Structure formats: C-alpha cells, structure tokens
Coordinates of C-alpha atoms in Angstrom, one line a residue:
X1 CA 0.0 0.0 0.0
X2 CA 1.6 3.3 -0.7
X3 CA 0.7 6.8 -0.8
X4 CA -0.3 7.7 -4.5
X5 CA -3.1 4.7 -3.9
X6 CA -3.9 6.6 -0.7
X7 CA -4.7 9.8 -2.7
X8 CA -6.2 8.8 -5.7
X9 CA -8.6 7.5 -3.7
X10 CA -8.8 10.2 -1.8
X11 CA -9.4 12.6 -5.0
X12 CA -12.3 10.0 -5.7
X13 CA -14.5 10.0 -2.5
X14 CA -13.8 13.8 -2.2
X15 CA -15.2 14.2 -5.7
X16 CA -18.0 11.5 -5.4
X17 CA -19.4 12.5 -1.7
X18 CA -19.2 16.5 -3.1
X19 CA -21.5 15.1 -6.2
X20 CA -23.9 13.5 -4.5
X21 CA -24.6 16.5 -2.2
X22 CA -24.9 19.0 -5.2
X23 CA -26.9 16.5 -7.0
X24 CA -29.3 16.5 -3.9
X25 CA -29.0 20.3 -3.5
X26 CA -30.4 20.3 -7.6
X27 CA -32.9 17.8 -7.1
X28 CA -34.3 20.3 -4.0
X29 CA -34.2 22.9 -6.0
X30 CA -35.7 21.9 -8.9
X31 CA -38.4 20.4 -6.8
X32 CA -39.4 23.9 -4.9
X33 CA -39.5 25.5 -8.3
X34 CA -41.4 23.8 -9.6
X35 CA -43.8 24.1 -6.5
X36 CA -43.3 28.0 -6.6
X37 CA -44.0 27.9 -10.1
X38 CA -46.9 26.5 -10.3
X39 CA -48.7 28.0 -6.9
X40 CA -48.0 31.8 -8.2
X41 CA -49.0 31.0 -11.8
X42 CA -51.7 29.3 -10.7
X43 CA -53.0 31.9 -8.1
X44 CA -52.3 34.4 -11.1
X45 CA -55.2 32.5 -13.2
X46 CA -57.8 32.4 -10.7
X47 CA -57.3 35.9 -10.0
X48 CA -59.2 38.0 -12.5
X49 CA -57.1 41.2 -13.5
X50 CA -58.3 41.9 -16.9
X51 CA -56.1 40.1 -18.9
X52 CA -57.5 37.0 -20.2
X53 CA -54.5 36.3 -22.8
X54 CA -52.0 36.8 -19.1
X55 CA -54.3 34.4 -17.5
X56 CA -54.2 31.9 -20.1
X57 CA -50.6 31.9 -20.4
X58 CA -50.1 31.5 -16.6
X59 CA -52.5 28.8 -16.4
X60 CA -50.8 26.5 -18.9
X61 CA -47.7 27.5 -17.4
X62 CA -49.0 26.1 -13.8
X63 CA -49.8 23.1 -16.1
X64 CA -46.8 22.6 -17.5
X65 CA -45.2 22.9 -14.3
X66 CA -47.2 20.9 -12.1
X67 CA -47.1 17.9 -15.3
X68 CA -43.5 18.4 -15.2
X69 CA -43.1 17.7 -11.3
X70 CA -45.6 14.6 -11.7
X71 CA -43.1 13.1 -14.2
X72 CA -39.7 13.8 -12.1
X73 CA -41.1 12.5 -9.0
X74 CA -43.1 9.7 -10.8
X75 CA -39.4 8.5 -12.7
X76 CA -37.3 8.9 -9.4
X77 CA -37.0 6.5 -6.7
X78 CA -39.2 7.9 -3.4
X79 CA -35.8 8.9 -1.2
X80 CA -33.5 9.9 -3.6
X81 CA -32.6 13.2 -1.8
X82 CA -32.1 11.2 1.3
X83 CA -30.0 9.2 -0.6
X84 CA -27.9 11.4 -2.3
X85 CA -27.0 12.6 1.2
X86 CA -26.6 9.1 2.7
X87 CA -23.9 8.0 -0.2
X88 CA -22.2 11.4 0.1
X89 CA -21.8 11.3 3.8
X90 CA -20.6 7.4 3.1
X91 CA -18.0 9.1 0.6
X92 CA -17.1 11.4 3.3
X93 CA -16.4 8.9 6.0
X94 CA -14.0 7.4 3.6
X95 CA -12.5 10.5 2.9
X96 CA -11.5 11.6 6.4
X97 CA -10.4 7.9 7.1
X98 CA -8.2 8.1 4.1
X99 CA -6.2 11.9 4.4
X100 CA -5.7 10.8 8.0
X101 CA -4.0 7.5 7.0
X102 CA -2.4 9.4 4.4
X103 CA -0.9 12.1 7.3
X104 CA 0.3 9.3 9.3
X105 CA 3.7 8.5 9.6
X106 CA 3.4 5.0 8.7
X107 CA 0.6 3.4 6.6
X108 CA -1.6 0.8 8.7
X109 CA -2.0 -1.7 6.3
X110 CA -4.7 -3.4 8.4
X111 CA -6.9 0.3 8.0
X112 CA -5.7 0.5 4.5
X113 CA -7.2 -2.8 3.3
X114 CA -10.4 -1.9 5.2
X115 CA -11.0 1.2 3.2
X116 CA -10.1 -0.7 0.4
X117 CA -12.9 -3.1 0.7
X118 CA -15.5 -0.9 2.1
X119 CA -14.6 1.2 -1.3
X120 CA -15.1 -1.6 -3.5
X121 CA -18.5 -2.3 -1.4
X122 CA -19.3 1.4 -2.3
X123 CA -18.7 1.0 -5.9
X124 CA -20.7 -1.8 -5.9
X125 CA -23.5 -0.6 -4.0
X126 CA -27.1 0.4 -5.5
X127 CA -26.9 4.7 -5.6
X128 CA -28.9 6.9 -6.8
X129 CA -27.5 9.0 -10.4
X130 CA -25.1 11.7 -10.0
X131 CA -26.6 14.8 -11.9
X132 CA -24.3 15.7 -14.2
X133 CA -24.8 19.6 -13.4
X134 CA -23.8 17.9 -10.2
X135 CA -20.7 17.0 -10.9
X136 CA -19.9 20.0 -12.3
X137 CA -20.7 22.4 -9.4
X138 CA -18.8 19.4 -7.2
X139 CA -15.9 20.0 -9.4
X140 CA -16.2 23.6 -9.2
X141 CA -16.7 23.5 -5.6
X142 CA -13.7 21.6 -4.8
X143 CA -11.0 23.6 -7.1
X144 CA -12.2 26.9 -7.2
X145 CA -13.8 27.4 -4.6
X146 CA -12.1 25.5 -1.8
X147 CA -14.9 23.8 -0.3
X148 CA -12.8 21.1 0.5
X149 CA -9.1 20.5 1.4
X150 CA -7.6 18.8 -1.4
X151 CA -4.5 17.3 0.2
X152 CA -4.5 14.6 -2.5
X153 CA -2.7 17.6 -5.2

C-alpha cells in the first residue's frame, strides 16, 4: 500500500461525496421551483385582472409545471434526496479515514485494506445517479472554490 493509492482514492471520494450533495441540493431545488411555479401561476389564473390572454398563459404554465413535477417524481425513486446525502456522507467517512492514514507516519495496512474493501462495497453498491450539473458544481466547488481540502494535489 503506498501513498499515491492513498490519494487517488482520496481525489475519488472527495469528488464522489461532493457530487452526490450538489446532486441532492439540484434535485431540492428543482423540486421547490417547480412548487413555486406553479402555486404563483396558478394563483395568477384564478385571480381576475383583466387580462384574459396573461391568465391563459399562466395557467398553462401552472400546467406545464405541475405535469412536469408529476413526471420527475413519478421517474425517481421515493428517497433519492435522502440518498444522495446518505452516499455522500458514506464518501465522506472514507474520505476523512483516508487523508488521516495518508498524514500518518506510517501506513496501517490493516486500515488501508479496510478502506479498500468498504470502497469496493461502495462501488458496488445500489446509488442513486449523480446529476451531471452535479458534478460539475462538485468540481467547481472543490478547485475553485475551496470547499474542500484537497490534500491529494
């Protein structure tokens, strides 16, 4: 076991527990606007202002939106969200375990071969999709805006 293992893996977890949490963050998001969306259009149409073309247009926008969140939430699995942030915070726990092994004088081999097979239960484990918006505000996160050490550079 040596240290380059040590931090690509590290690089990995940081990059794949940051991705889930910004894919959950997205999916939040996405779902409140939705919500938004479609209350203020729809309170827009039922309020009469003298502007029946305005009224129309804000009702089939409440339409589209509320058809729109039936879809997302009837394609996606009940708990993703909860999900996302369980797998993240999974990533995470690897993460810590793996710059502080990486810190220490010597390597524990014992620890290292017990990240190295709770990793390879991770990467085999059933997880929801990482947004690929996701992964690119993870990325951006991480290197530009230093949400994370990155003791693996």
């Amino acid at each position: 076991m040596n240290k380059e293992l040590i931090k690509q893996w590290g690089e990995s977890t940081a990059y794949s527990a940051k991705s889930h949490f910004k894919s959950a963050d997205i999916k939040r998001l996405w779902i409140k606007g939705l919500v938004i969306i479609n209350l203020l259009f729809a309170i827009i149409s039922i309020i009469e202002i003298g502007l029946p073309d305005l009224v129309k247009y804000c009702g089939i926008v409440s339409l589209i939106a509320s058809v729109l969140l039936l879809v997302y939430e009837s394609q996606e699995d009940k708990n993703t969200l909860k999900r996302h942030m369980s797998i993240g915070d999974e990533y995470l726990k690897l993460h810590y375990e793996l710059q502080e092994l990486f810190f220490s004088d010597q390597i524990d081999v014992a620890k290292a071969e017990s990240i190295s097979t709770r990793l390879k239960k991770m990467t085999n484990k059933d997880k929801p999709i990482i947004h690929q918006i996701g992964k690119w505000m993870a990325k951006r996160a991480i290197e530009k805006k230093g949400e994370m050490t990155t003791w693996w550079k």
